Amino acid sequence: MQRVLLHACCAVCAGYPVELLINDGFSPVIYFCNPNIYPAAEHDRRLFELVKYSKKKGCELIYDNYSPDDFENVVCGLENEPEKGMRCTKCFELRLGKTALLAKKMGIKLFTTTLSVSPHKRSGQIFEAGEKAAAEHGLEFLKYDFKKRDGFKITSQIARENGMYAQTYCGCRYSIRKESAARG
């Protein structure tokens, strides 16, 4: 089986992508790199759930040190951007750039991300960030649109079956603000 480095934002979003990659003949190595998640307790809760799920699936899990300043530095000046705007692009570039760098260090030629499983994200925007990171490091970004073929529905079902904590916002403090405003 060929190894692929799978950037994962949380256990819920990892469910279907991990299973699909395994079914497609890959051996996923899961990478939790999410300096965007706010607050630290939320970051740690998502990591804890992913640790449990990766053990259950027999997947290696690597996690990056929590560094919210990395995220704040790349989105500085973009705080008022709408969801799916330039702030999200910069966030994707940051996380997928770190993923590509780790893949290269590990000798893994392929990488992808669970981010595309969300119906709240634009896959094209994610793919552009992934391809940019791949080109910079001489790797291949696998453009899996995990939300296709009922991917979000399946990953949600996997989460329920495994009793996973399901967060109510993307992760960054700006998405909390948008969610709160939408609920009024």
mmCIF file of N, CA, C and O in Angstrom, residues 103-170:
data_model
loop_
_atom_site.group_PDB
_atom_site.id
_atom_site.type_symbol
_atom_site.label_atom_id
_atom_site.label_comp_id
_atom_site.label_asym_id
_atom_site.label_seq_id
_atom_site.Cartn_x
_atom_site.Cartn_y
_atom_site.Cartn_z
ATOM 1 N N ALA A 103 5.279 15.842 4.640
ATOM 2 C CA ALA A 103 5.287 14.714 3.698
ATOM 3 C C ALA A 103 6.670 14.572 3.059
ATOM 4 O O ALA A 103 7.214 13.470 2.968
ATOM 5 N N LYS A 104 7.226 15.691 2.640
ATOM 6 C CA LYS A 104 8.553 15.660 2.018
ATOM 7 C C LYS A 104 9.595 15.132 2.998
ATOM 8 O O LYS A 104 10.414 14.282 2.646
ATOM 9 N N LYS A 105 9.567 15.616 4.231
ATOM 10 C CA LYS A 105 10.522 15.153 5.252
ATOM 11 C C LYS A 105 10.387 13.660 5.517
ATOM 12 O O LYS A 105 11.367 12.981 5.804
ATOM 13 N N MET A 106 9.160 13.147 5.431
ATOM 14 C CA MET A 106 8.905 11.738 5.699
ATOM 15 C C MET A 106 9.106 10.848 4.474
ATOM 16 O O MET A 106 8.994 9.626 4.574
ATOM 17 N N GLY A 107 9.372 11.455 3.318
ATOM 18 C CA GLY A 107 9.527 10.675 2.099
ATOM 19 C C GLY A 107 8.202 10.170 1.538
ATOM 20 O O GLY A 107 8.170 9.192 0.789
ATOM 21 N N ILE A 108 7.117 10.841 1.889
ATOM 22 C CA ILE A 108 5.788 10.493 1.367
ATOM 23 C C ILE A 108 5.504 11.413 0.188
ATOM 24 O O ILE A 108 5.553 12.624 0.315
ATOM 25 N N LYS A 109 5.219 10.841 -0.950
ATOM 26 C CA LYS A 109 5.080 11.627 -2.172
ATOM 27 C C LYS A 109 3.685 12.216 -2.393
ATOM 28 O O LYS A 109 3.497 13.093 -3.214
ATOM 29 N N LEU A 110 2.690 11.689 -1.673
ATOM 30 C CA LEU A 110 1.303 12.096 -1.869
ATOM 31 C C LEU A 110 0.726 12.665 -0.582
ATOM 32 O O LEU A 110 1.011 12.168 0.509
ATOM 33 N N PHE A 111 -0.132 13.682 -0.723
ATOM 34 C CA PHE A 111 -0.860 14.183 0.434
ATOM 35 C C PHE A 111 -2.223 14.688 -0.004
ATOM 36 O O PHE A 111 -2.456 14.975 -1.175
ATOM 37 N N THR A 112 -3.118 14.769 0.964
ATOM 38 C CA THR A 112 -4.467 15.270 0.724
ATOM 39 C C THR A 112 -5.008 15.789 2.056
ATOM 40 O O THR A 112 -4.297 15.813 3.048
ATOM 41 N N THR A 113 -6.261 16.192 2.065
ATOM 42 C CA THR A 113 -6.853 16.771 3.268
ATOM 43 C C THR A 113 -8.319 16.386 3.413
ATOM 44 O O THR A 113 -9.023 16.205 2.410
ATOM 45 N N THR A 114 -8.758 16.314 4.659
ATOM 46 C CA THR A 114 -10.162 16.045 4.957
ATOM 47 C C THR A 114 -11.030 17.281 4.756
ATOM 48 O O THR A 114 -12.248 17.182 4.797
ATOM 49 N N LEU A 115 -10.436 18.431 4.571
ATOM 50 C CA LEU A 115 -11.196 19.678 4.494
ATOM 51 C C LEU A 115 -12.305 19.642 3.445
ATOM 52 O O LEU A 115 -13.343 20.273 3.615
ATOM 53 N N SER A 116 -12.107 18.890 2.375
ATOM 54 C CA SER A 116 -13.096 18.879 1.294
ATOM 55 C C SER A 116 -14.351 18.072 1.631
ATOM 56 O O SER A 116 -15.294 18.059 0.849
ATOM 57 N N VAL A 117 -14.396 17.412 2.786
ATOM 58 C CA VAL A 117 -15.603 16.661 3.153
ATOM 59 C C VAL A 117 -16.718 17.607 3.605
ATOM 60 O O VAL A 117 -17.896 17.260 3.542
ATOM 61 N N SER A 118 -16.372 18.799 4.003
ATOM 62 C CA SER A 118 -17.358 19.740 4.526
ATOM 63 C C SER A 118 -18.158 20.417 3.408
ATOM 64 O O SER A 118 -17.572 20.957 2.465
ATOM 65 N N PRO A 119 -19.485 20.429 3.547
ATOM 66 C CA PRO A 119 -20.290 21.157 2.565
ATOM 67 C C PRO A 119 -20.159 22.675 2.746
ATOM 68 O O PRO A 119 -20.634 23.438 1.919
ATOM 69 N N HIS A 120 -19.484 23.103 3.800
ATOM 70 C CA HIS A 120 -19.295 24.531 4.070
ATOM 71 C C HIS A 120 -18.000 25.078 3.484
ATOM 72 O O HIS A 120 -17.674 26.239 3.670
ATOM 73 N N LYS A 121 -17.246 24.219 2.795
ATOM 74 C CA LYS A 121 -15.976 24.620 2.185
ATOM 75 C C LYS A 121 -16.060 24.429 0.671
ATOM 76 O O LYS A 121 -16.716 23.507 0.189
ATOM 77 N N ARG A 122 -15.349 25.286 -0.038
ATOM 78 C CA ARG A 122 -15.263 25.162 -1.500
ATOM 79 C C ARG A 122 -14.058 24.294 -1.845
ATOM 80 O O ARG A 122 -12.915 24.677 -1.580
ATOM 81 N N SER A 123 -14.320 23.153 -2.437
ATOM 82 C CA SER A 123 -13.235 22.224 -2.754
ATOM 83 C C SER A 123 -12.203 22.848 -3.692
ATOM 84 O O SER A 123 -11.009 22.621 -3.519
ATOM 85 N N GLY A 124 -12.640 23.635 -4.647
ATOM 86 C CA GLY A 124 -11.694 24.267 -5.571
ATOM 87 C C GLY A 124 -10.688 25.139 -4.841
ATOM 88 O O GLY A 124 -9.506 25.166 -5.180
ATOM 89 N N GLN A 125 -11.145 25.854 -3.852
ATOM 90 C CA GLN A 125 -10.276 26.713 -3.043
ATOM 91 C C GLN A 125 -9.246 25.865 -2.286
ATOM 92 O O GLN A 125 -8.068 26.217 -2.211
ATOM 93 N N ILE A 126 -9.678 24.744 -1.755
ATOM 94 C CA ILE A 126 -8.790 23.824 -1.042
ATOM 95 C C ILE A 126 -7.790 23.204 -2.015
ATOM 96 O O ILE A 126 -6.592 23.128 -1.727
ATOM 97 N N PHE A 127 -8.280 22.765 -3.175
ATOM 98 C CA PHE A 127 -7.409 22.131 -4.158
ATOM 99 C C PHE A 127 -6.313 23.081 -4.647
ATOM 100 O O PHE A 127 -5.176 22.668 -4.849
ATOM 101 N N GLU A 128 -6.659 24.347 -4.844
ATOM 102 C CA GLU A 128 -5.646 25.327 -5.267
ATOM 103 C C GLU A 128 -4.542 25.451 -4.226
ATOM 104 O O GLU A 128 -3.354 25.484 -4.570
ATOM 105 N N ALA A 129 -4.919 25.503 -2.960
ATOM 106 C CA ALA A 129 -3.917 25.590 -1.884
ATOM 107 C C ALA A 129 -3.073 24.321 -1.832
ATOM 108 O O ALA A 129 -1.849 24.385 -1.650
ATOM 109 N N GLY A 130 -3.704 23.173 -2.020
ATOM 110 C CA GLY A 130 -2.969 21.911 -2.012
ATOM 111 C C GLY A 130 -2.007 21.783 -3.174
ATOM 112 O O GLY A 130 -0.864 21.349 -3.004
ATOM 113 N N GLU A 131 -2.457 22.169 -4.357
ATOM 114 C CA GLU A 131 -1.585 22.088 -5.533
ATOM 115 C C GLU A 131 -0.413 23.064 -5.429
ATOM 116 O O GLU A 131 0.696 22.754 -5.853
ATOM 117 N N LYS A 132 -0.661 24.234 -4.855
ATOM 118 C CA LYS A 132 0.410 25.211 -4.646
ATOM 119 C C LYS A 132 1.474 24.627 -3.710
ATOM 120 O O LYS A 132 2.668 24.700 -3.995
ATOM 121 N N ALA A 133 1.030 24.021 -2.610
ATOM 122 C CA ALA A 133 1.968 23.417 -1.662
ATOM 123 C C ALA A 133 2.710 22.247 -2.296
ATOM 124 O O ALA A 133 3.917 22.069 -2.082
ATOM 125 N N ALA A 134 2.014 21.451 -3.080
ATOM 126 C CA ALA A 134 2.644 20.309 -3.743
ATOM 127 C C ALA A 134 3.733 20.780 -4.704
ATOM 128 O O ALA A 134 4.840 20.217 -4.730
ATOM 129 N N ALA A 135 3.446 21.812 -5.486
ATOM 130 C CA ALA A 135 4.423 22.337 -6.447
ATOM 131 C C ALA A 135 5.668 22.871 -5.737
ATOM 132 O O ALA A 135 6.789 22.674 -6.213
ATOM 133 N N GLU A 136 5.468 23.520 -4.593
ATOM 134 C CA GLU A 136 6.601 24.076 -3.848
ATOM 135 C C GLU A 136 7.524 22.999 -3.292
ATOM 136 O O GLU A 136 8.704 23.256 -3.059
ATOM 137 N N HIS A 137 6.991 21.808 -3.072
ATOM 138 C CA HIS A 137 7.781 20.748 -2.438
ATOM 139 C C HIS A 137 8.005 19.527 -3.323
ATOM 140 O O HIS A 137 8.525 18.514 -2.859
ATOM 141 N N GLY A 138 7.617 19.611 -4.590
ATOM 142 C CA GLY A 138 7.836 18.513 -5.516
ATOM 143 C C GLY A 138 7.042 17.261 -5.182
ATOM 144 O O GLY A 138 7.532 16.146 -5.333
ATOM 145 N N LEU A 139 5.809 17.454 -4.752
ATOM 146 C CA LEU A 139 4.942 16.348 -4.355
ATOM 147 C C LEU A 139 3.680 16.340 -5.201
ATOM 148 O O LEU A 139 3.493 17.203 -6.060
ATOM 149 N N GLU A 140 2.805 15.396 -4.918
ATOM 150 C CA GLU A 140 1.517 15.345 -5.601
ATOM 151 C C GLU A 140 0.404 15.511 -4.576
ATOM 152 O O GLU A 140 0.362 14.812 -3.557
ATOM 153 N N PHE A 141 -0.503 16.442 -4.847
ATOM 154 C CA PHE A 141 -1.681 16.627 -4.021
ATOM 155 C C PHE A 141 -2.818 15.835 -4.638
ATOM 156 O O PHE A 141 -3.151 16.009 -5.810
ATOM 157 N N LEU A 142 -3.408 14.934 -3.853
ATOM 158 C CA LEU A 142 -4.531 14.137 -4.337
ATOM 159 C C LEU A 142 -5.816 14.934 -4.151
ATOM 160 O O LEU A 142 -6.196 15.256 -3.028
ATOM 161 N N LYS A 143 -6.468 15.255 -5.258
ATOM 162 C CA LYS A 143 -7.671 16.089 -5.220
ATOM 163 C C LYS A 143 -8.908 15.224 -4.987
ATOM 164 O O LYS A 143 -9.708 15.014 -5.887
ATOM 165 N N TYR A 144 -9.029 14.757 -3.766
ATOM 166 C CA TYR A 144 -10.222 14.012 -3.375
ATOM 167 C C TYR A 144 -11.278 15.011 -2.907
ATOM 168 O O TYR A 144 -11.048 15.757 -1.966
ATOM 169 N N ASP A 145 -12.412 15.008 -3.556
ATOM 170 C CA ASP A 145 -13.527 15.820 -3.093
ATOM 171 C C ASP A 145 -14.387 14.880 -2.242
ATOM 172 O O ASP A 145 -15.327 14.246 -2.725
ATOM 173 N N PHE A 146 -14.028 14.800 -0.968
ATOM 174 C CA PHE A 146 -14.631 13.815 -0.081
ATOM 175 C C PHE A 146 -16.117 14.041 0.176
ATOM 176 O O PHE A 146 -16.789 13.143 0.674
ATOM 177 N N LYS A 147 -16.656 15.208 -0.141
ATOM 178 C CA LYS A 147 -18.087 15.427 0.069
ATOM 179 C C LYS A 147 -18.922 14.760 -1.029
ATOM 180 O O LYS A 147 -20.111 14.552 -0.862
ATOM 181 N N LYS A 148 -18.289 14.386 -2.145
ATOM 182 C CA LYS A 148 -18.995 13.721 -3.238
ATOM 183 C C LYS A 148 -19.450 12.332 -2.793
ATOM 184 O O LYS A 148 -18.912 11.758 -1.862
ATOM 185 N N ARG A 149 -20.388 11.788 -3.500
ATOM 186 C CA ARG A 149 -20.940 10.454 -3.209
ATOM 187 C C ARG A 149 -21.373 10.316 -1.745
ATOM 188 O O ARG A 149 -21.045 9.345 -1.077
ATOM 189 N N ASP A 150 -22.089 11.333 -1.256
ATOM 190 C CA ASP A 150 -22.620 11.351 0.115
ATOM 191 C C ASP A 150 -21.542 11.306 1.182
ATOM 192 O O ASP A 150 -21.773 10.841 2.298
ATOM 193 N N GLY A 151 -20.355 11.817 0.860
ATOM 194 C CA GLY A 151 -19.243 11.778 1.807
ATOM 195 C C GLY A 151 -19.536 12.439 3.139
ATOM 196 O O GLY A 151 -19.183 11.900 4.193
ATOM 197 N N PHE A 152 -20.187 13.596 3.111
ATOM 198 C CA PHE A 152 -20.486 14.276 4.373
ATOM 199 C C PHE A 152 -21.491 13.468 5.189
ATOM 200 O O PHE A 152 -21.367 13.328 6.405
ATOM 201 N N LYS A 153 -22.485 12.920 4.511
ATOM 202 C CA LYS A 153 -23.487 12.086 5.189
ATOM 203 C C LYS A 153 -22.817 10.851 5.804
ATOM 204 O O LYS A 153 -23.087 10.502 6.955
ATOM 205 N N ILE A 154 -21.929 10.227 5.071
ATOM 206 C CA ILE A 154 -21.245 9.025 5.555
ATOM 207 C C ILE A 154 -20.321 9.361 6.718
ATOM 208 O O ILE A 154 -20.296 8.659 7.725
ATOM 209 N N THR A 155 -19.565 10.456 6.594
ATOM 210 C CA THR A 155 -18.649 10.816 7.680
ATOM 211 C C THR A 155 -19.425 11.183 8.936
ATOM 212 O O THR A 155 -18.998 10.874 10.059
ATOM 213 N N SER A 156 -20.592 11.804 8.785
ATOM 214 C CA SER A 156 -21.441 12.129 9.937
ATOM 215 C C SER A 156 -21.962 10.855 10.593
ATOM 216 O O SER A 156 -22.037 10.764 11.826
ATOM 217 N N GLN A 157 -22.302 9.878 9.780
ATOM 218 C CA GLN A 157 -22.775 8.589 10.301
ATOM 219 C C GLN A 157 -21.656 7.878 11.059
ATOM 220 O O GLN A 157 -21.881 7.340 12.147
ATOM 221 N N ILE A 158 -20.455 7.894 10.514
ATOM 222 C CA ILE A 158 -19.301 7.287 11.185
ATOM 223 C C ILE A 158 -19.077 7.972 12.534
ATOM 224 O O ILE A 158 -18.814 7.310 13.546
ATOM 225 N N ALA A 159 -19.208 9.282 12.559
ATOM 226 C CA ALA A 159 -19.030 10.035 13.803
ATOM 227 C C ALA A 159 -20.067 9.622 14.842
ATOM 228 O O ALA A 159 -19.733 9.406 16.017
ATOM 229 N N ARG A 160 -21.326 9.510 14.421
ATOM 230 C CA ARG A 160 -22.380 9.102 15.365
ATOM 231 C C ARG A 160 -22.125 7.688 15.886
ATOM 232 O O ARG A 160 -22.251 7.428 17.086
ATOM 233 N N GLU A 161 -21.771 6.776 14.979
ATOM 234 C CA GLU A 161 -21.525 5.382 15.370
ATOM 235 C C GLU A 161 -20.365 5.261 16.355
ATOM 236 O O GLU A 161 -20.328 4.331 17.152
ATOM 237 N N ASN A 162 -19.420 6.185 16.278
ATOM 238 C CA ASN A 162 -18.244 6.143 17.144
ATOM 239 C C ASN A 162 -18.344 7.104 18.330
ATOM 240 O O ASN A 162 -17.395 7.252 19.086
ATOM 241 N N GLY A 163 -19.480 7.756 18.473
ATOM 242 C CA GLY A 163 -19.697 8.667 19.596
ATOM 243 C C GLY A 163 -18.720 9.828 19.634
ATOM 244 O O GLY A 163 -18.297 10.267 20.699
ATOM 245 N N MET A 164 -18.374 10.333 18.458
ATOM 246 C CA MET A 164 -17.391 11.415 18.370
ATOM 247 C C MET A 164 -17.997 12.761 18.747
ATOM 248 O O MET A 164 -19.155 13.041 18.431
ATOM 249 N N TYR A 165 -17.187 13.581 19.358
ATOM 250 C CA TYR A 165 -17.558 14.971 19.604
ATOM 251 C C TYR A 165 -17.636 15.675 18.260
ATOM 252 O O TYR A 165 -16.700 15.621 17.459
ATOM 253 N N ALA A 166 -18.751 16.338 18.015
ATOM 254 C CA ALA A 166 -18.936 17.076 16.765
ATOM 255 C C ALA A 166 -19.022 18.569 17.079
ATOM 256 O O ALA A 166 -19.953 19.020 17.729
ATOM 257 N N GLN A 167 -18.050 19.300 16.620
ATOM 258 C CA GLN A 167 -17.996 20.740 16.865
ATOM 259 C C GLN A 167 -19.081 21.468 16.077
ATOM 260 O O GLN A 167 -19.635 20.918 15.135
ATOM 261 N N THR A 168 -19.341 22.701 16.465
ATOM 262 C CA THR A 168 -20.419 23.471 15.830
ATOM 263 C C THR A 168 -19.898 24.616 14.968
ATOM 264 O O THR A 168 -20.686 25.424 14.488
ATOM 265 N N TYR A 169 -18.579 24.683 14.774
ATOM 266 C CA TYR A 169 -18.010 25.738 13.936
ATOM 267 C C TYR A 169 -16.713 25.226 13.321
ATOM 268 O O TYR A 169 -16.126 24.260 13.786
ATOM 269 N N CYS A 170 -16.287 25.896 12.272
ATOM 270 C CA CYS A 170 -15.106 25.481 11.517
ATOM 271 C C CYS A 170 -13.888 25.309 12.415
ATOM 272 O O CYS A 170 -13.214 24.306 12.341
#
